[in-house]
Amino acid sequence: MSKLSPKPTDKNPKKSWKDLDSTLQAAFKIPTKDMELTILVDTYEMSA
């Protein structure tokens, strides 16, 4: 009897458009002169 490999689980599931919107809303809510925001595209699962 052989064992099946367990399905890979993503401990950090991909984020959606809604998550991106929330991040941007929070970042631009209180704009500052030295504001900097980095969006890591690998953490988002985007579709058209």
Coordinates of N, CA and C in Angstrom, one line a residue:
M1 N 0.8 -1.2 0.0 CA 0.0 0.0 0.0 C 0.9 1.2 0.0
S2 N 0.6 2.1 -0.9 CA 1.5 3.3 -1.0 C 0.7 4.5 -0.4
K3 N 1.5 5.4 0.1 CA 0.9 6.6 0.7 C 0.8 7.8 -0.3
L4 N -0.2 8.5 -0.4 CA -0.3 9.6 -1.2 C 0.4 10.8 -0.6
S5 N 1.0 11.6 -1.4 CA 1.6 12.8 -0.9 C 0.5 13.8 -0.5
P6 N 0.7 14.5 0.7 CA -0.3 15.4 1.1 C -0.4 16.6 0.1
K7 N -1.5 17.2 0.0 CA -1.7 18.4 -0.9 C -0.9 19.5 -0.3
P8 N -0.2 20.3 -1.1 CA 0.5 21.4 -0.6 C -0.5 22.4 0.0
T9 N -0.2 23.0 1.1 CA -1.1 24.0 1.7 C -0.3 25.3 1.7
D10 N -1.0 26.3 1.3 CA -0.4 27.7 1.3 C -0.7 28.3 2.6
K11 N 0.3 28.5 3.4 CA 0.1 29.1 4.8 C -0.3 30.5 4.7
N12 N 0.1 31.2 3.6 CA -0.2 32.6 3.3 C -1.0 32.6 2.0
P13 N -2.3 32.5 2.1 CA -3.1 32.4 0.9 C -3.0 33.7 0.1
K14 N -3.2 33.6 -1.2 CA -3.0 34.8 -2.1 C -4.1 35.8 -1.7
K15 N -3.8 37.1 -1.9 CA -4.8 38.1 -1.6 C -5.5 38.5 -2.9
S16 N -6.7 39.1 -2.7 CA -7.6 39.5 -3.8 C -7.5 41.0 -4.1
W17 N -8.4 41.3 -5.1 CA -8.5 42.7 -5.5 C -9.0 43.5 -4.3
K18 N -9.9 42.9 -3.5 CA -10.5 43.6 -2.3 C -9.4 43.9 -1.3
D19 N -8.4 43.0 -1.1 CA -7.3 43.2 -0.2 C -6.4 44.3 -0.7
L20 N -6.2 44.4 -2.0 CA -5.4 45.4 -2.6 C -6.0 46.8 -2.4
D21 N -7.3 46.8 -2.6 CA -8.1 48.0 -2.5 C -8.0 48.5 -1.0
S22 N -8.1 47.6 -0.1 CA -8.0 48.0 1.3 C -6.7 48.6 1.7
T23 N -5.6 47.9 1.1 CA -4.2 48.4 1.4 C -4.0 49.8 0.8
L24 N -4.5 50.0 -0.4 CA -4.3 51.3 -1.0 C -5.2 52.4 -0.3
Q25 N -6.4 52.1 0.1 CA -7.3 53.0 0.8 C -6.6 53.4 2.1
A26 N -6.0 52.5 2.8 CA -5.4 52.8 4.1 C -4.1 53.7 3.9
A27 N -3.4 53.4 2.8 CA -2.1 54.1 2.5 C -2.4 55.6 2.1
F28 N -3.5 55.8 1.4 CA -3.7 57.1 0.9 C -4.8 57.9 1.8
K29 N -5.2 57.3 2.8 CA -6.2 58.0 3.7 C -5.6 59.2 4.3
I30 N -4.4 59.1 4.8 CA -3.6 60.2 5.4 C -2.3 60.4 4.6
P31 N -2.4 61.1 3.5 CA -1.2 61.3 2.7 C -0.2 62.2 3.4
T32 N 1.1 61.8 3.2 CA 2.2 62.5 3.7 C 3.2 62.8 2.6
K33 N 4.0 63.7 2.8 CA 5.0 64.1 1.8 C 6.0 63.0 1.5
D34 N 6.4 62.2 2.5 CA 7.4 61.2 2.3 C 6.7 59.8 2.3
M35 N 5.5 59.7 1.8 CA 4.8 58.4 1.8 C 5.4 57.5 0.8
E36 N 5.6 56.2 1.2 CA 6.1 55.2 0.3 C 5.3 53.9 0.5
L37 N 4.9 53.3 -0.6 CA 4.1 52.1 -0.5 C 4.7 51.1 -1.5
T38 N 4.9 49.9 -1.0 CA 5.4 48.8 -1.9 C 4.3 47.7 -1.9
I39 N 3.9 47.4 -3.1 CA 3.0 46.3 -3.3 C 3.8 45.1 -3.9
L40 N 3.7 44.0 -3.1 CA 4.4 42.8 -3.6 C 3.4 42.0 -4.4
V41 N 3.6 42.0 -5.7 CA 2.6 41.4 -6.6 C 2.5 39.9 -6.4
D42 N 3.6 39.2 -5.9 CA 3.6 37.8 -5.7 C 2.6 37.4 -4.6
T43 N 2.1 38.3 -3.8 CA 1.2 38.0 -2.7 C -0.2 38.1 -3.1
Y44 N -0.5 38.5 -4.4 CA -1.8 38.7 -4.9 C -2.2 37.8 -6.0
E45 N -3.4 37.3 -6.0 CA -3.9 36.4 -7.1 C -4.9 37.3 -7.8
M46 N -4.4 37.8 -9.0 CA -5.2 38.7 -9.7 C -5.8 38.0 -11.0
S47 N -7.0 38.4 -11.3 CA -7.6 38.0 -12.6 C -8.4 39.2 -13.1
A48 N -8.6 39.2 -14.4 CA -9.3 40.3 -15.0 C -10.8 40.2 -14.7

